[in-house]
XYZ file of C-alpha atoms in Angstrom:
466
model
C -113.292 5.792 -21.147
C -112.550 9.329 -20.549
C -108.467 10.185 -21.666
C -108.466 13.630 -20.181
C -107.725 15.001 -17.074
C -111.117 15.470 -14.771
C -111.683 18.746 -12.237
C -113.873 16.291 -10.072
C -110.937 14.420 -9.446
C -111.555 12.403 -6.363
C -114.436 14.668 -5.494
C -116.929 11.635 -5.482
C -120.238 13.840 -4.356
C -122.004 17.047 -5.368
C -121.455 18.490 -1.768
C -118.192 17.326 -1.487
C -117.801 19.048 -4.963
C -119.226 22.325 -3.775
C -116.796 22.751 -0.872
C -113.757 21.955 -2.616
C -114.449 24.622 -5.831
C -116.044 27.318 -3.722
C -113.810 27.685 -0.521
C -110.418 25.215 -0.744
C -109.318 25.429 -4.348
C -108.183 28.965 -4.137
C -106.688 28.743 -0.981
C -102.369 29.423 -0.591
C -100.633 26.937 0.038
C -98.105 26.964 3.382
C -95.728 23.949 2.786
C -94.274 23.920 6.685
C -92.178 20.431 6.086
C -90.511 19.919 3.021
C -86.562 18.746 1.916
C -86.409 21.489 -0.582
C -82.369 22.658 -0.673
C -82.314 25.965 -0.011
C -79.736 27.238 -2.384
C -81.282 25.501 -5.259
C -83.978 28.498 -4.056
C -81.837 30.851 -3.791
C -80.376 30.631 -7.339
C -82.872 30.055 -9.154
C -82.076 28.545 -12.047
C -83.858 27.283 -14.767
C -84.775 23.749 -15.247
C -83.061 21.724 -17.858
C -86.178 19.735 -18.959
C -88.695 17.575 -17.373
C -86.489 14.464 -16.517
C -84.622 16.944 -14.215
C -87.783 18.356 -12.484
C -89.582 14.848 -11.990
C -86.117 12.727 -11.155
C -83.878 15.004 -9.588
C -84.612 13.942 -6.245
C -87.870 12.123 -6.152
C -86.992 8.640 -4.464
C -90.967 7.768 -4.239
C -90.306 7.824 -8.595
C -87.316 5.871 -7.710
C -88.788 3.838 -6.109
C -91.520 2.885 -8.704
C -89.066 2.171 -11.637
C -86.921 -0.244 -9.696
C -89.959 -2.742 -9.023
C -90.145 -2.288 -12.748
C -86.492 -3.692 -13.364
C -85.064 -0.771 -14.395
C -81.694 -0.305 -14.625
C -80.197 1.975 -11.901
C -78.207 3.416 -14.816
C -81.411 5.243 -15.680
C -82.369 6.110 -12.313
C -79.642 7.594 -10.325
C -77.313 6.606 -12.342
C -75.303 8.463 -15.517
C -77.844 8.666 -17.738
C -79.150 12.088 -19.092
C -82.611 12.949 -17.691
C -83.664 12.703 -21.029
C -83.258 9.086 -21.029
C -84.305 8.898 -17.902
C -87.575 10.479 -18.434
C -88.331 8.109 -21.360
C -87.688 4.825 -19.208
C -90.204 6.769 -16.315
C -92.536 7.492 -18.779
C -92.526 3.760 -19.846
C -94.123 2.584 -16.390
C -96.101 5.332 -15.579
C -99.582 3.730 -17.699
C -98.324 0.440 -15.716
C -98.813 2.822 -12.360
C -102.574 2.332 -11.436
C -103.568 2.763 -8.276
C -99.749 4.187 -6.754
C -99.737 7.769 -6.213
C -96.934 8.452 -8.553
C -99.106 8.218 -11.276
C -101.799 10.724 -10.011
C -99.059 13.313 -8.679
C -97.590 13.457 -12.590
C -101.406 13.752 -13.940
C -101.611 16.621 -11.628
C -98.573 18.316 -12.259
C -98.493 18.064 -16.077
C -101.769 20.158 -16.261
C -101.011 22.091 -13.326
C -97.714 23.322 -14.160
C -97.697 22.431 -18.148
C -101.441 22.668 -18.966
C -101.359 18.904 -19.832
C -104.584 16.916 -19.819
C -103.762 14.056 -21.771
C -101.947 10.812 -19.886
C -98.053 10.258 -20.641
C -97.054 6.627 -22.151
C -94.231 5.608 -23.964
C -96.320 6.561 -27.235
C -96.021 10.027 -26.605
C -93.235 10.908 -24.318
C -91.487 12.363 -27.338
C -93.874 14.855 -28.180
C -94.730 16.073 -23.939
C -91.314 16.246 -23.572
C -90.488 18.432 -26.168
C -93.310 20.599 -25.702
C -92.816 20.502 -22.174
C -89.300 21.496 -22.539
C -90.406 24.748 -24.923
C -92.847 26.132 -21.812
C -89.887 25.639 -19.596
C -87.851 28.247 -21.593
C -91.068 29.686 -22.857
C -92.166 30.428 -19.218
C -88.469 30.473 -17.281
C -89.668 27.467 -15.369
C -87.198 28.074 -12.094
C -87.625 26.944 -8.127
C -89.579 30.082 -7.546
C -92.100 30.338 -10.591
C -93.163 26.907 -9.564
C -93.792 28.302 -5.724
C -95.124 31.056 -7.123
C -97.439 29.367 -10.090
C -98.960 27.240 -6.627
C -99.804 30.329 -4.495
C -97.335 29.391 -2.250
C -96.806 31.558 0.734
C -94.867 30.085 3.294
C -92.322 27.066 2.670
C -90.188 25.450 5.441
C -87.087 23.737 4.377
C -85.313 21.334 7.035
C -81.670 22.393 8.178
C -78.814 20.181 10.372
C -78.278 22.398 13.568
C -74.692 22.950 12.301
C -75.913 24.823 8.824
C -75.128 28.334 8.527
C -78.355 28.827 7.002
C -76.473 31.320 4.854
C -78.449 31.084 1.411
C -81.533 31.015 4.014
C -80.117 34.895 5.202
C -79.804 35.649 1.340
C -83.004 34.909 0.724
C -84.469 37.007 3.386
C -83.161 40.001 2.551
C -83.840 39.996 -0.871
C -87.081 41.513 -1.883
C -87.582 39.717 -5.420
C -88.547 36.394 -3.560
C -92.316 36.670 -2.833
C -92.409 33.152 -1.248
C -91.485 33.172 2.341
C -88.658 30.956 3.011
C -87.803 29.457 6.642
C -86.684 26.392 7.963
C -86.970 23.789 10.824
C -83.992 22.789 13.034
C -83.479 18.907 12.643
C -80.679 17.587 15.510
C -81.088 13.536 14.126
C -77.239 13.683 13.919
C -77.497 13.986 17.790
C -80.401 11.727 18.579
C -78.711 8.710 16.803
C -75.961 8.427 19.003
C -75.567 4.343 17.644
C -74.585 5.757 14.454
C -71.205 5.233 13.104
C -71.074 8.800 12.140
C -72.096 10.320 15.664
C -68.303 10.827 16.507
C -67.461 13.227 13.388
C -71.018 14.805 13.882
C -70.091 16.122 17.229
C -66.495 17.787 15.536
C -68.912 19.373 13.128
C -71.208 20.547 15.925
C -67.968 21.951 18.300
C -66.460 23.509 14.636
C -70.280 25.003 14.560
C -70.506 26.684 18.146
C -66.172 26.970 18.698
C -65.948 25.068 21.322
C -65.166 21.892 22.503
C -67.946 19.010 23.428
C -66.974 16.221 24.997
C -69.964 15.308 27.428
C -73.550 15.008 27.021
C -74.298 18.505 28.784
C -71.696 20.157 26.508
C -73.399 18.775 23.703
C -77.089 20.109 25.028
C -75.497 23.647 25.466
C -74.257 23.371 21.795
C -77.524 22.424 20.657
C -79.265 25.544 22.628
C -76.612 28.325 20.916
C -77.469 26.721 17.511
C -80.793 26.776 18.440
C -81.015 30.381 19.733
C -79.385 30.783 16.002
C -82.414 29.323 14.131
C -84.391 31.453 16.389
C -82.925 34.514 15.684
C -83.098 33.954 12.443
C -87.021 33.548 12.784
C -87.310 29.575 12.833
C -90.218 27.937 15.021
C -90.361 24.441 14.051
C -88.198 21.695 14.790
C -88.063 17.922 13.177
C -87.351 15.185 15.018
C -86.559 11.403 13.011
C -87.476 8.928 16.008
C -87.080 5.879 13.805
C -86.288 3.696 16.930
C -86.859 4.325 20.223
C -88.155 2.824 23.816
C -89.054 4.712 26.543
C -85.975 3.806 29.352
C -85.304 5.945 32.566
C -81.856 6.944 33.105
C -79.570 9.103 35.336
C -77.751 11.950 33.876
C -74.904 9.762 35.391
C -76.075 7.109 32.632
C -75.970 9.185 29.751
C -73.076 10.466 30.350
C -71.644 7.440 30.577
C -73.566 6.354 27.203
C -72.723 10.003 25.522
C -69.086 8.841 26.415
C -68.798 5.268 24.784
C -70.803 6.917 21.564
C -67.803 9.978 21.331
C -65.222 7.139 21.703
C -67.096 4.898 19.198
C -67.310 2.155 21.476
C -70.438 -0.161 21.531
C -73.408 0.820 23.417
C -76.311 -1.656 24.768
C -79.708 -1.153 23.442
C -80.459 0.060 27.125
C -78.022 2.442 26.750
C -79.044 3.745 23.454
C -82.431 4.099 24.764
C -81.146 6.140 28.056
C -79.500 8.078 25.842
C -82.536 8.515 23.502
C -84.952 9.278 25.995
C -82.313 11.770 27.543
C -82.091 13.378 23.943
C -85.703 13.856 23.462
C -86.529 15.245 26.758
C -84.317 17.579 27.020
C -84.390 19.190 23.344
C -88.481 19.575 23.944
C -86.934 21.782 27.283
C -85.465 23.574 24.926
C -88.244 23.820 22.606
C -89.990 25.261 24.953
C -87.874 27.572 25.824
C -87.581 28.635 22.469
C -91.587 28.655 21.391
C -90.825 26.003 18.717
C -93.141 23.555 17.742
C -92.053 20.206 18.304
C -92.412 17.471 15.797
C -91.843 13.817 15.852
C -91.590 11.697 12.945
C -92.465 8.243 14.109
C -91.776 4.746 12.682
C -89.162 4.522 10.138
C -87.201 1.749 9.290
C -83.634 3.472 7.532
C -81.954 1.613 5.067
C -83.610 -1.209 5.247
C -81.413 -2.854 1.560
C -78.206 -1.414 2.992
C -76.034 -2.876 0.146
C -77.638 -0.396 -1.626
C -77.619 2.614 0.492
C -74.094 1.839 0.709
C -74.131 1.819 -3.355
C -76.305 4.772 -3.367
C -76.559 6.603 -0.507
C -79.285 7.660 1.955
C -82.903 8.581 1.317
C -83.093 7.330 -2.039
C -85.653 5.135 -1.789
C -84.804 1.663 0.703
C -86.848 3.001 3.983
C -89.284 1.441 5.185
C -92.046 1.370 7.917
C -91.596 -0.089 11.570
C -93.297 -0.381 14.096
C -91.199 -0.503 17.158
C -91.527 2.807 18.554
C -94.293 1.960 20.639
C -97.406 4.735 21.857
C -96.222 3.646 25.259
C -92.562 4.652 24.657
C -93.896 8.184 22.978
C -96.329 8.520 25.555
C -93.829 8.199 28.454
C -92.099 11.212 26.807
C -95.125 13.411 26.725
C -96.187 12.369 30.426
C -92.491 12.884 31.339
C -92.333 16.764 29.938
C -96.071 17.293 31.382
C -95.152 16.359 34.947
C -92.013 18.864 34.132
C -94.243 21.649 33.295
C -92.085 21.793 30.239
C -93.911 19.742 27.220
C -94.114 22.232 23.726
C -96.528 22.557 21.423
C -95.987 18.559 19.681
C -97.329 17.126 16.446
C -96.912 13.347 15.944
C -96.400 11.896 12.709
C -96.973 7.939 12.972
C -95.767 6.357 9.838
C -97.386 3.169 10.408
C -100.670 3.162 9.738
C -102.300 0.526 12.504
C -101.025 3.160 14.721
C -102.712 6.248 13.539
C -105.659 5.912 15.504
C -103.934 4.894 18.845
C -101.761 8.028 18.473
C -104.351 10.555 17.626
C -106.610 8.852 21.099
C -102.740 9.379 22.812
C -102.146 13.761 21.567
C -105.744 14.093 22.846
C -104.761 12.667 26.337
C -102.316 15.885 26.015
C -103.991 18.870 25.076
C -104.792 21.663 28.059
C -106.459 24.778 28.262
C -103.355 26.551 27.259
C -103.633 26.347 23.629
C -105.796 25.032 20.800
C -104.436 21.622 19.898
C -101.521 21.371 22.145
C -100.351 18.109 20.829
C -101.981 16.555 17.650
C -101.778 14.201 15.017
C -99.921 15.390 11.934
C -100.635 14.988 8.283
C -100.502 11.274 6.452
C -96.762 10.860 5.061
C -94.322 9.908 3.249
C -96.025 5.879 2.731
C -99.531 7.513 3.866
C -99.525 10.656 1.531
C -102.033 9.295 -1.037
C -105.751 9.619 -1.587
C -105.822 6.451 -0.162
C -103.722 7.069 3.382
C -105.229 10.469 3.959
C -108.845 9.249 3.519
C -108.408 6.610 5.850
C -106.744 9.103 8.367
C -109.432 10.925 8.200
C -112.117 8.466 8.907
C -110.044 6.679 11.743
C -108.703 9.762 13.234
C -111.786 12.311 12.813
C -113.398 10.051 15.240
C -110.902 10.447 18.205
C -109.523 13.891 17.390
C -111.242 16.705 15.771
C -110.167 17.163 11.935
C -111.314 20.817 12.320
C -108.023 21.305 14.679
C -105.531 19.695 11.767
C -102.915 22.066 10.300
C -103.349 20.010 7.378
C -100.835 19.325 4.378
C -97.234 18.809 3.714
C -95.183 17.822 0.965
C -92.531 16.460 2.612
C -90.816 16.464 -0.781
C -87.402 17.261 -2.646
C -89.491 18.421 -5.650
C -90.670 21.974 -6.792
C -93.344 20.038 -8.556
C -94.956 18.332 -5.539
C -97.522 21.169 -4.503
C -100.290 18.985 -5.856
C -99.955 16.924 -2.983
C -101.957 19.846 -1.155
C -104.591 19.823 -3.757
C -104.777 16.074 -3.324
C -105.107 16.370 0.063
C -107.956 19.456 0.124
C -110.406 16.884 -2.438
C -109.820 13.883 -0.217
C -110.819 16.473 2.840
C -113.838 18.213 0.693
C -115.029 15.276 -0.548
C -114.818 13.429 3.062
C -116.702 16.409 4.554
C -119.199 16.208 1.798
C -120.149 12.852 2.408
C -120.708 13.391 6.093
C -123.381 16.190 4.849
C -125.227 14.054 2.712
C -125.618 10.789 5.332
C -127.145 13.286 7.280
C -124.424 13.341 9.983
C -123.603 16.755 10.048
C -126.266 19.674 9.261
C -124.691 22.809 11.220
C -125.068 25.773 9.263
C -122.502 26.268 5.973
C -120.619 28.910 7.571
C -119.087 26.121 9.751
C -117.812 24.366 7.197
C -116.174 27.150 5.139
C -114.748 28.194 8.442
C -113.070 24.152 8.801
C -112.121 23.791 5.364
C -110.223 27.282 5.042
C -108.986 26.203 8.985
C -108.073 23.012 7.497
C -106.185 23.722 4.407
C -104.628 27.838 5.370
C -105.144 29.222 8.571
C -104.633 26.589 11.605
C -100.763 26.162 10.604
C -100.422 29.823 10.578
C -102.002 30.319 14.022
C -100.612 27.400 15.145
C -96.690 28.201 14.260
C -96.833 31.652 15.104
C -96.600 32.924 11.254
């Protein structure tokens, strides 16, 4: 049994081989959804050790050691990220099969020149030697963009941010990694949260004025984002973790947009007026705008809520769902068709029995007015493995051309996670390879260099305007 780390990762046939080492390994990377903080960018300071790089932020690693028993202590809890890297490093042999494991294989010899697999047995002796290349090498937020050929990297802002270390960053020439970001108004959509009240103080505080209706809340929304605009912003997140399609009066959301502001208990009728209100009208503004609209689809928040309420948010209790139907999404896209007024859209199902209903659905919505109007987005979050973005690719492939994909995210907290898009360019090589050698494709080569470097570099760049 080999003990070292293998180049042919994943790559499970000669042709499939071929592509990935001749025309996607070198490719930059352009990370265009991520939950990278911005002024953890901006400053630039130099990692403490490897605890602090691995479990910082990383709730999938969270995740992994509570199945395992451990103590919260040593997971977002007091302890030192030394300690916390030794109880990590205790499960990760025990991680076969979960992606965890791979993603740390891949970043120890990407980022450490590490081939050998961490254990308990010698967690001592990686981390110290992985804490002397940290200072060796001034390991920051930056030299790990940089060490990945990253050239683009979109972070993911609240409307009401200033984007202030964002403005920093632009202006100062010793950054060689572009930095943007994407304008995320969830704070808005929910409008059943308990928090939607204070959100809409932070929003008037934001944009000086006062909202107290539905329609001053929309013009809000446009001035912050004219802001993002401005500041060069073309993408736009949107969490629908629950919604069904409902029509509604502006008379009705109003009314709905009222009870929420007073904190008064809305009907799931009204929450879904209000919804489908929401959705509508930001992809007007979308429009408007030239951003690219994109829809995150099928999340179940906080499902353990005694422990979000412990913990906090994304830390690791989501789950999938399955409520937000194609229907309900697909009313929305007919809706802003027969408007004239439906944006460039990506959907992101996170359930995977719906992947290949929603890649038949953003087919049904492409025109002749741009390449891939509406398409399916990259496998995350739950689907972000070898596993989830092979099976992607074999469902969806056959309903909507791969070719047109603006492939990989991270959709990640971590500096580290850049391997993901390695991960993803094998599982797409190697997939293309085998369709070579059963004889089902036999176009000349130049086609598939052209897809791969499509694929992995240029669609998102075409396809965002960078």
């Amino acid at each position: 049994m080999n003990h070292l780390f293998s180049e042919e990762l994943l790559l499970t046939n000669q042709t499939g081989s071929y592509f990935y080492h001749t025309y996607a390994k070198h490719l930059p990377i352009i990370d265009y959804h991520c939950h990278l903080v911005a002024r953890e960018i901006y400053e630039n300071e130099e990692f403490e050790d490897l605890g602090e790089m691995w479990l910082a932020h990383d709730h999938y690693k969270w995740r992994a050691m509570r199945t395992f028993g451990i103590d919260e202590y040593y997971i977002t809890g007091g302890a030192g990220y030394y300690e916390k890297y030794l109880k990590f490093a205790e499960i990760l042999p025990r991680l076969m099969g979960n992606p965890v494991y791979i993603w740390c294989v891949l970043e120890l010899k990407r980022y450490f020149d590490i081939e050998e697999p961490l254990g308990p047995d010698n967690a001592e002796e990686i981390y110290k030697k992985t804490k002397e290349l940290i200072k060796g090498r001034h390991m920051t937020p930056r030299w790990c963009m940089e060490r990945s050929k990253v050239e683009i990297v979109s972070t993911t802002e609240d409307p009401v941010d200033t984007l202030d270390y964002h403005i920093r960053m632009k202006r100062d020439p010793a950054i060689k990694t572009r930095i943007l970001t994407a304008f995320r108004p969830d704070q808005a959509f929910y409008c059943e949260w308990s928090s939607f009240s204070n959100y809409m103080g932070k929003l008037s505080q934001a944009v000086e004025q006062e909202i107290t209706s539905f329609s001053s809340m929309m013009s809000a929304l446009e001035q912050r984002l004219s802001f993002f605009a401005e500041f060069g912003t073309r993408v736009s997140d949107n969490g629908m973790a629950d919604i069904t399609w409902c029509d509604y009066t502006m008379e009705e959301v109003e009314s709905a947009f009222d009870k929420a502001l007073r904190q008064k208990e809305l009907s799931p009728k009204e929450i879904n007026q209000y919804k489908s209100a929401f959705v509508i009208e930001m992809a007007k503004l979308y429009k408007k705008y030239g951003f690219v609209m994109q829809l995150h689809i099928g999340t179940y928040l906080d499902a353990n809520q005694k422990k979000v309420k412990e913990i906090g948010q994304s830390t690791g209790f989501d789950c999938v769902d399955d409520t937000t139907s194609v229907r309900s999404v697909g009313a929305i896209l007919n809706r802003l068709t027969e408007m004239d007024e439906l944006p460039k859209t990506i959907l992101y199902p996170l359930h995977a029995s719906q992947v290949e209903s929603f890649a038949i659905l953003a087919a049904g919505f492409c025109d002749g007015t741009v390449k891939g109007k509406v398409q399916l987005g990259a496998p995350w979050w739950f689907n972000d493995q070898s596993y989830g973005i092979e099976r992607q690719f074999y469902a969806a492939g056959n309903l909507y051309p791969v070719s047109l994909s603006v492939g990989m995210l991270t959709d990640s907290r971590s500096f580290l996670s850049y391997p993901r898009h390695e991960l993803y360019r094998r599982v797409l090589c190697s997939y293309l390879g085998e369709l070579v050698e059963r004889g089902e494709y036999y176009s000349d080569e130049i086609y598939i260099k052209e897809m791969i470097e499509s694929i992995c570099y240029k669609n998102v760049k075409e396809y965002f305007g960078w």
